JSON list of C-alpha atoms in Angstrom, two decimals:
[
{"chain": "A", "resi": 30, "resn": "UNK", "atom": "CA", "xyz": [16.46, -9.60, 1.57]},
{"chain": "A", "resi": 31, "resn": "UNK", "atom": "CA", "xyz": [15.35, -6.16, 1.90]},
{"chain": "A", "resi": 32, "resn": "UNK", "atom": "CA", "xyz": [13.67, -5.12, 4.89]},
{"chain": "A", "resi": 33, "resn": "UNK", "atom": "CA", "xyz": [11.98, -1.45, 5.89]},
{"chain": "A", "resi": 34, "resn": "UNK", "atom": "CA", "xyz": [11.58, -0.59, 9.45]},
{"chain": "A", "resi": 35, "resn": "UNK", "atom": "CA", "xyz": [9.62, 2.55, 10.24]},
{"chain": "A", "resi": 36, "resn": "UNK", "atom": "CA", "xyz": [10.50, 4.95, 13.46]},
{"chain": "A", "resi": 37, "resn": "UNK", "atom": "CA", "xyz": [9.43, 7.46, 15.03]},
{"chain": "A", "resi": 38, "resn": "UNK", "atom": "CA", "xyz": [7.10, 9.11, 17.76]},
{"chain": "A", "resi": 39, "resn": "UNK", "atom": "CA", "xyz": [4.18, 7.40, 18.64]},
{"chain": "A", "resi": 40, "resn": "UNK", "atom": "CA", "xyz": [1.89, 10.24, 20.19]},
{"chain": "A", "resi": 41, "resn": "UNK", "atom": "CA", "xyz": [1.55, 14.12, 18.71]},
{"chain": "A", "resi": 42, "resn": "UNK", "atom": "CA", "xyz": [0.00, 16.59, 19.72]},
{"chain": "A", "resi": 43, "resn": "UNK", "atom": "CA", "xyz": [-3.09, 18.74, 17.22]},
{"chain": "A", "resi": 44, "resn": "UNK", "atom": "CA", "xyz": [-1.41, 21.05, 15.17]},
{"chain": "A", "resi": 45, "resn": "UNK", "atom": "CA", "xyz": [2.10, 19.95, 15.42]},
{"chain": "A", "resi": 46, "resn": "UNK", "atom": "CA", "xyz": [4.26, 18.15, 12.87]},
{"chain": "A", "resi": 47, "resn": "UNK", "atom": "CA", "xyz": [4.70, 14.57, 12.45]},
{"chain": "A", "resi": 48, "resn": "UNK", "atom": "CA", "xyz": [8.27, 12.87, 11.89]},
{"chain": "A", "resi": 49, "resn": "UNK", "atom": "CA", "xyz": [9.17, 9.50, 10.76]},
{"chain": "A", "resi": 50, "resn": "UNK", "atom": "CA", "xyz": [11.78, 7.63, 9.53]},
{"chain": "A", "resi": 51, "resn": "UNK", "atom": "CA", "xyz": [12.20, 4.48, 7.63]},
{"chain": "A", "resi": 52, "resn": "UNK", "atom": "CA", "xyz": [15.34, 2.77, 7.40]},
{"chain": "A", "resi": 53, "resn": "UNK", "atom": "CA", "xyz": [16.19, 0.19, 4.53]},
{"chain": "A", "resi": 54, "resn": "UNK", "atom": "CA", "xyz": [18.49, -2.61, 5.03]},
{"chain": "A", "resi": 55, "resn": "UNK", "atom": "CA", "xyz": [19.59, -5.81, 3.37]},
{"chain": "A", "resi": 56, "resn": "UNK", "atom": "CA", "xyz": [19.83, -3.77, 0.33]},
{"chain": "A", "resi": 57, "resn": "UNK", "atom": "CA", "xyz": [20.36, -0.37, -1.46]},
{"chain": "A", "resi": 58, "resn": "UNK", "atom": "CA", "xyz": [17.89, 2.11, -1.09]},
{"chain": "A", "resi": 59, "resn": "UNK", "atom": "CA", "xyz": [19.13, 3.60, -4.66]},
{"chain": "A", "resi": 60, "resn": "UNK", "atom": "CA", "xyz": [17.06, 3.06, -7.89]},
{"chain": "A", "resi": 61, "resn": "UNK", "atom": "CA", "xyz": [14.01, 2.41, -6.27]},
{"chain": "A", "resi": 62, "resn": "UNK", "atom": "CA", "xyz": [11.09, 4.33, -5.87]},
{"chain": "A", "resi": 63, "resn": "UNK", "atom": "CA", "xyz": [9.79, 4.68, -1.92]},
{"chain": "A", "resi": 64, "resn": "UNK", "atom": "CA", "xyz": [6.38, 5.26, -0.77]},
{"chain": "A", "resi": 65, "resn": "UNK", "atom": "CA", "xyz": [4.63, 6.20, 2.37]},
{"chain": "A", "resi": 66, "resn": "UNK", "atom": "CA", "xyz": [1.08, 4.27, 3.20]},
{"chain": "A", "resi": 67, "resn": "UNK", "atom": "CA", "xyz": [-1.24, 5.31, 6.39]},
{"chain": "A", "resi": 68, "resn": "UNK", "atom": "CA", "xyz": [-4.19, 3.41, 7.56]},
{"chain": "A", "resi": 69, "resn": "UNK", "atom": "CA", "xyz": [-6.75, 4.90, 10.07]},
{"chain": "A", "resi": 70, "resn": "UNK", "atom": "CA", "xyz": [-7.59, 2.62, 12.74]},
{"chain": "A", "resi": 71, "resn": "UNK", "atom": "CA", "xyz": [-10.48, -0.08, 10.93]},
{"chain": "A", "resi": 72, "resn": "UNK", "atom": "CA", "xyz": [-10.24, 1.70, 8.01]},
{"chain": "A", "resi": 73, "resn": "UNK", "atom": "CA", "xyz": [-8.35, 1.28, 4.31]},
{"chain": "A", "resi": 74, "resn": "UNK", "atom": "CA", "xyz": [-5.05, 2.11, 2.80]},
{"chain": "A", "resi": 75, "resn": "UNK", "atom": "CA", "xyz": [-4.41, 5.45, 1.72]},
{"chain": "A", "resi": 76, "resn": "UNK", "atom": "CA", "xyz": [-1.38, 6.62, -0.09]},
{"chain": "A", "resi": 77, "resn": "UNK", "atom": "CA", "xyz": [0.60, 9.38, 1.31]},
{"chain": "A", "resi": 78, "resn": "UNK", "atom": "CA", "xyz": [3.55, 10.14, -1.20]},
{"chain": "A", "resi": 79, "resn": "UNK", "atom": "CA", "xyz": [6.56, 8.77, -3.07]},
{"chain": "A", "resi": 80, "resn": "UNK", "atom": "CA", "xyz": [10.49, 9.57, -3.36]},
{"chain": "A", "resi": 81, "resn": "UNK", "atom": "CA", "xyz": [12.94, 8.77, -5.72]},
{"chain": "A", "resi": 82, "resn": "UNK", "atom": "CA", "xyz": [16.77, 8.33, -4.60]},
{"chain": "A", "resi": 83, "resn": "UNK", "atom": "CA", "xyz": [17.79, 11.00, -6.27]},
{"chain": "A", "resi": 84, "resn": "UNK", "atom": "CA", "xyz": [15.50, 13.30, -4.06]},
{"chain": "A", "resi": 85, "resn": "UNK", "atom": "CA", "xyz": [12.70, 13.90, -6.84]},
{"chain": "A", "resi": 86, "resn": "UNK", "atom": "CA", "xyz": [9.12, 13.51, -5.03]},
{"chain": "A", "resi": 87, "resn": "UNK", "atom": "CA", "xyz": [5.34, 13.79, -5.48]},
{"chain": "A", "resi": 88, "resn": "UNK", "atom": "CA", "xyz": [2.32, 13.72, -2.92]},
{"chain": "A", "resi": 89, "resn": "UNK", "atom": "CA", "xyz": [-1.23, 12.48, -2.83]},
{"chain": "A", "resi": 90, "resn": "UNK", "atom": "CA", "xyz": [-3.47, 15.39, -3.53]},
{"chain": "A", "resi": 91, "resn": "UNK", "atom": "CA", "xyz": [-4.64, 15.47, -0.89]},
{"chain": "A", "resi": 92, "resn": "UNK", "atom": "CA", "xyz": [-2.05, 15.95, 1.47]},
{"chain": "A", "resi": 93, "resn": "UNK", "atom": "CA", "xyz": [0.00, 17.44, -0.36]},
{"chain": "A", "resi": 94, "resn": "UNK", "atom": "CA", "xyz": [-0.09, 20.78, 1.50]},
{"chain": "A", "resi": 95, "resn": "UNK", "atom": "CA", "xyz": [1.46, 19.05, 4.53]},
{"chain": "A", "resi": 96, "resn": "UNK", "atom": "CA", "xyz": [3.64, 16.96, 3.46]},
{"chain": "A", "resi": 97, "resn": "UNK", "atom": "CA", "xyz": [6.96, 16.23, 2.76]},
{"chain": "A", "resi": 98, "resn": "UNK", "atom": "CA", "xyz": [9.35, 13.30, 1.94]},
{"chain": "A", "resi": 99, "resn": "UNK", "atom": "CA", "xyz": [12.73, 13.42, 2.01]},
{"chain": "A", "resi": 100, "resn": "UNK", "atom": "CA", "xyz": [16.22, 10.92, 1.66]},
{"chain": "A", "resi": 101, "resn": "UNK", "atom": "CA", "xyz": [19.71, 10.35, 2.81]},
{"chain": "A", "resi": 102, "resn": "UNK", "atom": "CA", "xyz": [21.40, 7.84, 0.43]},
{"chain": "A", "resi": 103, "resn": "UNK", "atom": "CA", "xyz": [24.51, 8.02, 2.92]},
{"chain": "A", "resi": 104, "resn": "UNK", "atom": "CA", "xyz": [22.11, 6.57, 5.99]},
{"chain": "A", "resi": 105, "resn": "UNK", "atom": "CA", "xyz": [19.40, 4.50, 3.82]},
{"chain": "A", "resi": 106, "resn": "UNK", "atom": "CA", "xyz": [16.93, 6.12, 4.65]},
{"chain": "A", "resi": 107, "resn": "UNK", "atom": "CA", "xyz": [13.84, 8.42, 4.03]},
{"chain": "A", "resi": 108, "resn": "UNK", "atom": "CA", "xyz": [11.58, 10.34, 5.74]},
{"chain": "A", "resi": 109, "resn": "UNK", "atom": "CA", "xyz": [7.87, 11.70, 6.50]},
{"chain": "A", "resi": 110, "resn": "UNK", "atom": "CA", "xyz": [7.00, 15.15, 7.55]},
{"chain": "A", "resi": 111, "resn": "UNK", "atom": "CA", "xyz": [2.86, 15.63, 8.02]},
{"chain": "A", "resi": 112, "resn": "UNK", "atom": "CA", "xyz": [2.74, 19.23, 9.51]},
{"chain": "A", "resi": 113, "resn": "UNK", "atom": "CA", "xyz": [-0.57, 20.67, 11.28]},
{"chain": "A", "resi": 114, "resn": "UNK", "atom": "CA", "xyz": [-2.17, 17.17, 12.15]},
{"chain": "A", "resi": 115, "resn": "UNK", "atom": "CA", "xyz": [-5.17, 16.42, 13.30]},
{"chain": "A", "resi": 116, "resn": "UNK", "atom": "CA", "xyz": [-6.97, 13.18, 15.10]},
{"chain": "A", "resi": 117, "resn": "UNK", "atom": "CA", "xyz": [-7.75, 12.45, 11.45]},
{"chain": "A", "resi": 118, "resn": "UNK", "atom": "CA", "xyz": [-4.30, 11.90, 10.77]},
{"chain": "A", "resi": 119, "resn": "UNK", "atom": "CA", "xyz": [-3.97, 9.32, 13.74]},
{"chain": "A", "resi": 120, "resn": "UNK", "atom": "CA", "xyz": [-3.35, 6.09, 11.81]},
{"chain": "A", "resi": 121, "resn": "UNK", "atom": "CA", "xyz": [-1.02, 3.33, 11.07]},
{"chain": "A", "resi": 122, "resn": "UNK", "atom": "CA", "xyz": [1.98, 4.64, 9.12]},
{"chain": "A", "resi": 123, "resn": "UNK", "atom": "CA", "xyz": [4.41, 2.14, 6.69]},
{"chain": "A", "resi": 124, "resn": "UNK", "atom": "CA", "xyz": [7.00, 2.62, 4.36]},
{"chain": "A", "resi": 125, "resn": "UNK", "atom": "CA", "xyz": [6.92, 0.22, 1.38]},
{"chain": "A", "resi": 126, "resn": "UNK", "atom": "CA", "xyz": [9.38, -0.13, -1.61]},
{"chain": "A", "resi": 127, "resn": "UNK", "atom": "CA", "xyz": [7.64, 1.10, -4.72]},
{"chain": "A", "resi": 128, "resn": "UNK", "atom": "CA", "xyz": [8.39, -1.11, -7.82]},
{"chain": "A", "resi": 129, "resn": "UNK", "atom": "CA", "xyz": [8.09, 0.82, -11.18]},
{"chain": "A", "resi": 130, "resn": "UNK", "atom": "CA", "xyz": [8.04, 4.06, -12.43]},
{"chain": "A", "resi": 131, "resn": "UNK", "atom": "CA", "xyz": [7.03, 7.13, -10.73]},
{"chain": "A", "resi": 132, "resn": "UNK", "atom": "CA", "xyz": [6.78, 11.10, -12.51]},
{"chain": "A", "resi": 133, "resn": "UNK", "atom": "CA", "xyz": [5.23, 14.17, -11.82]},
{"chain": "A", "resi": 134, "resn": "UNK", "atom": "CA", "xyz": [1.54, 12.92, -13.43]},
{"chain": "A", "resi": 135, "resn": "UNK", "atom": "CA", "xyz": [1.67, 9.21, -11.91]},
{"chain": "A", "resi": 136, "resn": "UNK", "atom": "CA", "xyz": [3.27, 6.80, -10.05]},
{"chain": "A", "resi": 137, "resn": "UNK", "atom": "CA", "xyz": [3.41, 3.03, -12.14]},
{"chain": "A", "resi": 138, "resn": "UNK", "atom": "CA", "xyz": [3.93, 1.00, -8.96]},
{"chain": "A", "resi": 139, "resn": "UNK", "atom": "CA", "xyz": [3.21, -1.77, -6.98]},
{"chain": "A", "resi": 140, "resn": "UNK", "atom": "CA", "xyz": [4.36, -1.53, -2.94]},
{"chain": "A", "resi": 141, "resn": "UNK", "atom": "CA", "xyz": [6.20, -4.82, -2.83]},
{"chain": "A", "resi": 142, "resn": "UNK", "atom": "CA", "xyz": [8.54, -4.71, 0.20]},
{"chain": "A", "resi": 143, "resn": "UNK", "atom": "CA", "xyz": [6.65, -3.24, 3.36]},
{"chain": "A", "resi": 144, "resn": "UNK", "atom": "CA", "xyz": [7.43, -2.37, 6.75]},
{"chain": "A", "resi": 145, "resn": "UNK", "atom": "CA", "xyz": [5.70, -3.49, 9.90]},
{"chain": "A", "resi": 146, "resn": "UNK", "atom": "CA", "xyz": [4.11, -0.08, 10.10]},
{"chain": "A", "resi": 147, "resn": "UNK", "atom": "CA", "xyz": [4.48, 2.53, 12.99]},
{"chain": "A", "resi": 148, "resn": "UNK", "atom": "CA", "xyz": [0.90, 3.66, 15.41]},
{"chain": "A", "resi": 149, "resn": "UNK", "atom": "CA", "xyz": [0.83, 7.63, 15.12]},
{"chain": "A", "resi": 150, "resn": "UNK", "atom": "CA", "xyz": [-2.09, 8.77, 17.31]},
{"chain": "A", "resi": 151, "resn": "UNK", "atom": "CA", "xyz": [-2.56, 12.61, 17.45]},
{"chain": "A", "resi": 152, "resn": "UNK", "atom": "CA", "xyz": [-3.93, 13.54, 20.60]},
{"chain": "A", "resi": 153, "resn": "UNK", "atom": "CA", "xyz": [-3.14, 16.65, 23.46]},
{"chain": "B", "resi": 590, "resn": "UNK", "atom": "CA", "xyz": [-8.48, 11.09, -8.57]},
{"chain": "B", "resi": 591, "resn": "UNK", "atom": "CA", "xyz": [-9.14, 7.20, -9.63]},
{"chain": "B", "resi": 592, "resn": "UNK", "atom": "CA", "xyz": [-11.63, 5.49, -7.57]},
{"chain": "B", "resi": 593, "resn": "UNK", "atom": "CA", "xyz": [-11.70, 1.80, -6.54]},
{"chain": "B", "resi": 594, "resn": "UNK", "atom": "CA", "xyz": [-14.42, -0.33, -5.39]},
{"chain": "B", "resi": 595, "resn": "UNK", "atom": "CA", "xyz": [-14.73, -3.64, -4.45]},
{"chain": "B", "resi": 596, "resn": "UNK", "atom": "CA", "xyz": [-17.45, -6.47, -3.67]},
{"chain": "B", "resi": 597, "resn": "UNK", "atom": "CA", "xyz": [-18.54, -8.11, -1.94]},
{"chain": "B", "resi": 598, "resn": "UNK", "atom": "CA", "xyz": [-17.43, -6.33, 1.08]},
{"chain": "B", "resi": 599, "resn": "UNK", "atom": "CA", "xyz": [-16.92, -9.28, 3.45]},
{"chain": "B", "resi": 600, "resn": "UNK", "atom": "CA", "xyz": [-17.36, -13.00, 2.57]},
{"chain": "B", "resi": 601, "resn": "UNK", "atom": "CA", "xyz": [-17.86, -16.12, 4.86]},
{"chain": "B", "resi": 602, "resn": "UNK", "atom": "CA", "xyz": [-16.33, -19.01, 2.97]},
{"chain": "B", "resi": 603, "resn": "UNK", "atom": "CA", "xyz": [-14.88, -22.99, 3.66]},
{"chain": "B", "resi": 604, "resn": "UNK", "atom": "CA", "xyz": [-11.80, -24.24, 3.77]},
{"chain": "B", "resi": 605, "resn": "UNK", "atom": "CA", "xyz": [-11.07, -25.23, -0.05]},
{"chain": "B", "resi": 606, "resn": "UNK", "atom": "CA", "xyz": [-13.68, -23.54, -1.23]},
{"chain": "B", "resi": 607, "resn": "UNK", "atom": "CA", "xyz": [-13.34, -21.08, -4.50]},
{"chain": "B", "resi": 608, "resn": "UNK", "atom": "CA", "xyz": [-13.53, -17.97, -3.70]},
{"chain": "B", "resi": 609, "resn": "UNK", "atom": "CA", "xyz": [-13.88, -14.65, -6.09]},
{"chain": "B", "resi": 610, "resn": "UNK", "atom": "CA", "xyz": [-13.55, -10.71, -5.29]},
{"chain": "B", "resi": 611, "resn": "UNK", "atom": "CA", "xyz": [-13.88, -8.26, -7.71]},
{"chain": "B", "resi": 612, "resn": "UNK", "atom": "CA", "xyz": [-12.81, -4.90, -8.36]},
{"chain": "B", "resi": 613, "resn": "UNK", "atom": "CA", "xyz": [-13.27, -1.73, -10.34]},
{"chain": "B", "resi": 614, "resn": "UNK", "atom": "CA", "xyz": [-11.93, 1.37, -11.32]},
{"chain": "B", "resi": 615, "resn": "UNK", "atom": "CA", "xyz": [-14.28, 4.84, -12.36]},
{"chain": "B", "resi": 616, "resn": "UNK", "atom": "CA", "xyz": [-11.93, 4.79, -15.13]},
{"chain": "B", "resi": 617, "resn": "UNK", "atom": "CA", "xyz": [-9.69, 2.49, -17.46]},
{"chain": "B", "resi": 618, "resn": "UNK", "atom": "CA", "xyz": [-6.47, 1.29, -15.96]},
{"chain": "B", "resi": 619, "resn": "UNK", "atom": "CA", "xyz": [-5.44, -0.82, -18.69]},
{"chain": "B", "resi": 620, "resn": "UNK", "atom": "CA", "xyz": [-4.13, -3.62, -16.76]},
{"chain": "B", "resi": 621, "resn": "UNK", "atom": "CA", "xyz": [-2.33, -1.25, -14.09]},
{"chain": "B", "resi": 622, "resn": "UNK", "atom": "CA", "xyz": [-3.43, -3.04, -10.98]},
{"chain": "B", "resi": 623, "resn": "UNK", "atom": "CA", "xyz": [-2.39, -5.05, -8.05]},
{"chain": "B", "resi": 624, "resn": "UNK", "atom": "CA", "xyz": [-4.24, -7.03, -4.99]},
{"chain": "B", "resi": 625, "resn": "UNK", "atom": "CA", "xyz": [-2.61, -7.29, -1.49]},
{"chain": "B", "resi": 626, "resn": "UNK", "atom": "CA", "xyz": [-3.54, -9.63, 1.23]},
{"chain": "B", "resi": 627, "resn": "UNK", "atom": "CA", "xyz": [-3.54, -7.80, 4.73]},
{"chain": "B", "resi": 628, "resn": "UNK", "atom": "CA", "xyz": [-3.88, -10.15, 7.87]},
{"chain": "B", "resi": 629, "resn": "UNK", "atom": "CA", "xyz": [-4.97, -8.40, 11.50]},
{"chain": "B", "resi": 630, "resn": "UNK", "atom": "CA", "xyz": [-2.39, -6.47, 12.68]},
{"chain": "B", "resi": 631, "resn": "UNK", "atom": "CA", "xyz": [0.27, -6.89, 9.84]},
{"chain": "B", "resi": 632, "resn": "UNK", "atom": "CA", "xyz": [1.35, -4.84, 7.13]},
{"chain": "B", "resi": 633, "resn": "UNK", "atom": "CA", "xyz": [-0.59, -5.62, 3.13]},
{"chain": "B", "resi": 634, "resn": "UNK", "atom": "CA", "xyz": [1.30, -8.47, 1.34]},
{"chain": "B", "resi": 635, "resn": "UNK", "atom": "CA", "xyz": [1.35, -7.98, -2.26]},
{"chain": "B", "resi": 636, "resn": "UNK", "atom": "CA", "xyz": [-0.13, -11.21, -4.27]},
{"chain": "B", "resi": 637, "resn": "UNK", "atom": "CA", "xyz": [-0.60, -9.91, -7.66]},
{"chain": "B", "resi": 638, "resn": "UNK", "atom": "CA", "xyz": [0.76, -7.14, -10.51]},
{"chain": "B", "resi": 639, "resn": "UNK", "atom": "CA", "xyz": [0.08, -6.08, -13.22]},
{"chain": "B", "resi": 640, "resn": "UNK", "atom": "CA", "xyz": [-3.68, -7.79, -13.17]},
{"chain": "B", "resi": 641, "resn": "UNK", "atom": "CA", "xyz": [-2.02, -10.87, -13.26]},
{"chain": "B", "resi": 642, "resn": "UNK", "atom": "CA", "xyz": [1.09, -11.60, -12.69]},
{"chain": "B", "resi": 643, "resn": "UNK", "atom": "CA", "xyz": [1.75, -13.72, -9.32]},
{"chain": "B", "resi": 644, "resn": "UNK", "atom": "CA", "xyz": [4.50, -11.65, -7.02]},
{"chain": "B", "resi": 645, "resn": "UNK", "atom": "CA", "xyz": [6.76, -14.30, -6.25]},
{"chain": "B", "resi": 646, "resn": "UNK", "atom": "CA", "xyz": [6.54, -16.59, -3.18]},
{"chain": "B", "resi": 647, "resn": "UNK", "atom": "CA", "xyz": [2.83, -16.34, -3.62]},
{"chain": "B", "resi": 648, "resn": "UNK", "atom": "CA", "xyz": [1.33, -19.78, -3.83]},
{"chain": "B", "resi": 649, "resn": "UNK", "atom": "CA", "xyz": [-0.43, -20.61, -7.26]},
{"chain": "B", "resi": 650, "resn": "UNK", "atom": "CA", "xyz": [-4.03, -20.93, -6.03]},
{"chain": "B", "resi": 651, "resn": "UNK", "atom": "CA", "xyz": [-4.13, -16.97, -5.99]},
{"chain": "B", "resi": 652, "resn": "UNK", "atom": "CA", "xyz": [-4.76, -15.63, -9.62]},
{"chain": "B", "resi": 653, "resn": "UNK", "atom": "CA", "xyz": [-5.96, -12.73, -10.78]},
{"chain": "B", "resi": 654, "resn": "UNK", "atom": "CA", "xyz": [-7.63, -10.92, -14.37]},
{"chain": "B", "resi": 655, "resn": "UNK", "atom": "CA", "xyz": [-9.46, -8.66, -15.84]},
{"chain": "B", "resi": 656, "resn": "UNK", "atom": "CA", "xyz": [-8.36, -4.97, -17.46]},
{"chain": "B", "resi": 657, "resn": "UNK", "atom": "CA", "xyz": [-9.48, -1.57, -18.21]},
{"chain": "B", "resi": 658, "resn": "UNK", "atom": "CA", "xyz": [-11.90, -0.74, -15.21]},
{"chain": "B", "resi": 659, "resn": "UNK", "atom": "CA", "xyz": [-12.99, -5.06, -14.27]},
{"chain": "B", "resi": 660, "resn": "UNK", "atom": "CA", "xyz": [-10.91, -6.96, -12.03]},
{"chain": "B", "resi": 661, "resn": "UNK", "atom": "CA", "xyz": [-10.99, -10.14, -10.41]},
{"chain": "B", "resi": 662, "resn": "UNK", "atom": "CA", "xyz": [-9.15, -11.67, -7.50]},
{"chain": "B", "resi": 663, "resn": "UNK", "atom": "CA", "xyz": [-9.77, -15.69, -7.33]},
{"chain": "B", "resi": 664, "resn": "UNK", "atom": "CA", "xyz": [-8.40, -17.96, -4.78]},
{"chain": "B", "resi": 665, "resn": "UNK", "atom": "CA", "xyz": [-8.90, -21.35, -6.10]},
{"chain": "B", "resi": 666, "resn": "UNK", "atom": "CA", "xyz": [-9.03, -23.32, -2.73]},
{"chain": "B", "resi": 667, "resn": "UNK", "atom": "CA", "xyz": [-9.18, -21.11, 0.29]},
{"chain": "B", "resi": 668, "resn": "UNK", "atom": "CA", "xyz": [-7.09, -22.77, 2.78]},
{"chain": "B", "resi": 669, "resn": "UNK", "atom": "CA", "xyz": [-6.76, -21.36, 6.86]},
{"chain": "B", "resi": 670, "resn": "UNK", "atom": "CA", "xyz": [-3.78, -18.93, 6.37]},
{"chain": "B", "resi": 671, "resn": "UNK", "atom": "CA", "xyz": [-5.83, -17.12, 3.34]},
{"chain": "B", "resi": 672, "resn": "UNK", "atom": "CA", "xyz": [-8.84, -15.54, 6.18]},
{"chain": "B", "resi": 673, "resn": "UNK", "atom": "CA", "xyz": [-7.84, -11.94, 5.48]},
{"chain": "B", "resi": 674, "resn": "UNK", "atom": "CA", "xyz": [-8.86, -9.09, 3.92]},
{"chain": "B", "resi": 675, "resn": "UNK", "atom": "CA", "xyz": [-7.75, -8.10, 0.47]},
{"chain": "B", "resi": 676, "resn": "UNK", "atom": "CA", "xyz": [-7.31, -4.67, -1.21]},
{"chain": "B", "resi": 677, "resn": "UNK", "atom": "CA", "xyz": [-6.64, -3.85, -5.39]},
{"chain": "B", "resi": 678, "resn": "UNK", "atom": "CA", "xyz": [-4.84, -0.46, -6.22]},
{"chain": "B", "resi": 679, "resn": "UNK", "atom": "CA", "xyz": [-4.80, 0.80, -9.14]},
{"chain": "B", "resi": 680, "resn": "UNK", "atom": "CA", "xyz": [-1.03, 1.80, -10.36]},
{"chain": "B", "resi": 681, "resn": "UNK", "atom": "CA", "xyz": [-2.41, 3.82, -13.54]},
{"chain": "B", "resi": 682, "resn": "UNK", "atom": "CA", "xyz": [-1.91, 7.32, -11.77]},
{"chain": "B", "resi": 683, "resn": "UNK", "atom": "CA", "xyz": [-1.37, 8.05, -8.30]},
{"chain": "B", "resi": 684, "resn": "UNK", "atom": "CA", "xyz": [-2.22, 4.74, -6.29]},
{"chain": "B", "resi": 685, "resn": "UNK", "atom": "CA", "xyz": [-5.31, 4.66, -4.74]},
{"chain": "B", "resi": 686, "resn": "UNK", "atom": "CA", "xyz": [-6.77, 1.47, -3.12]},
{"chain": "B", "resi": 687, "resn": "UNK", "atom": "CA", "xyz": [-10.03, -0.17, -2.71]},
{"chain": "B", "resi": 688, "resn": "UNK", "atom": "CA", "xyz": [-11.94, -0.21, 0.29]},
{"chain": "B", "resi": 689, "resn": "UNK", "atom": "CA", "xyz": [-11.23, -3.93, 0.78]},
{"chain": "B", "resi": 690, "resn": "UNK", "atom": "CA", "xyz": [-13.02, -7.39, 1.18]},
{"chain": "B", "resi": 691, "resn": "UNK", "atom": "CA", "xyz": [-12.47, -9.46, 4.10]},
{"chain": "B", "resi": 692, "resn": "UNK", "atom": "CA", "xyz": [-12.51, -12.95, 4.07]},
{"chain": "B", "resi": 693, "resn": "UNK", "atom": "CA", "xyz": [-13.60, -14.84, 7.09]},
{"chain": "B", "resi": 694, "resn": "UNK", "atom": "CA", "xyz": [-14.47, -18.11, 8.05]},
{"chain": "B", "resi": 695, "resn": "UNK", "atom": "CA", "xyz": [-17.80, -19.61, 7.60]}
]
């Protein structure tokens, strides 16, 4: 079955960028749709963005300034770029498999293949 | 944007009882909505699409209904493994989620 597994750094510092990665196996990462969630510590689930295997993306509103998702088919995986963070942005980060249908106005989906999620704190 | 609510915010409930959340959106979804099950330190588990369809591996005593901006998540006999908390997101635009209900032991 497909699993997601999320890397990346765990501590960055105020203003800098934030990288991760999430890499698919048991299964293609092609025709799917593939979202990034973030939780704040105690808090709820907010959605960060979507990709499409063939590269075409769109972002929550508001993030969308500072982010960006991106793919490589050849490696299975995708990836997060959050760029002039904050502690606001210190959270819980997972990848999830989006099942639906995604465009430029909306995104018909439901997240049902998640990783174990990756701890991002944003701190000097 | 779409927002979600949901109530009650935390519930104290039995071992086989019934238990009910519900959820709404400022604005018809149709039936565009889904409920996850997220246990302490573990990523959400998706339980129900579409309103009301049951992902599958999800064991029958979850259910869920409603449409356009009323939802309802029911677990027909709460049993240990179900003390969690629970979040709907609405799939009708961008996904948004509610702010949860958490389900503990009474």
């Amino acid at each position: 079955q497909v699993q997601l597994q999320e890397s990346g750094p765990g501590l960055v510092k105020p203003s800098e960028t934030l990288s991760l990665t999430c890499t698919v196996s048991g299964g293609s990462i092609s025709s799917y749709y593939w979202s990034w969630i973030r939780q704040p510590p105690g808090k709820g689930l907010e959605w960060i963005g979507y990709i499409y295997y063939s590269g075409s993306t769109n972002y929550n509103p508001s993030l969308k300034s500072r982010v960006t998702i991106s793919v490589d088919t050849s490696k299975n995986q995708f990836s997060l770029k959050l760029s002039s963070v904050t502690a606001a942005d210190t959270a819980v980060y997972y990848c999830a498999r989006t099942n639906g249908y995604c465009s430029s106005t909306s995104c018909r989906g439901y997240m049902d293949v998640w990783g174990k999620g990756t701890t991002v704190t944003v701190s000097s | 944007d779409i927002q979600m609510t949901q109530s009650p915010s935390s519930v104290s409930a039995s071992v086989g009882d019934r238990v009910t959340i519900t959820c709404r959106a400022s604005q018809g979804i149709s039936s565009w909505l889904a409920w996850y099950q997220q246990k302490p330190g573990k990523a959400p588990k998706l339980l129900i699409y579409a309103a009301s369809s049951l992902q599958s591996g999800v064991p029958s005593r979850f259910s869920g209904s409603g449409s356009g901006t009323d939802f309802t998540l029911t677990i027909s006999s709460l049993q240990p493994e179900d003390f969690a908390t629970y979040y709907c997101q609405q799939a009708n635009s961008f996904p948004t989620f509610g702010p949860g209900t958490k389900v503990d032991i009474k």
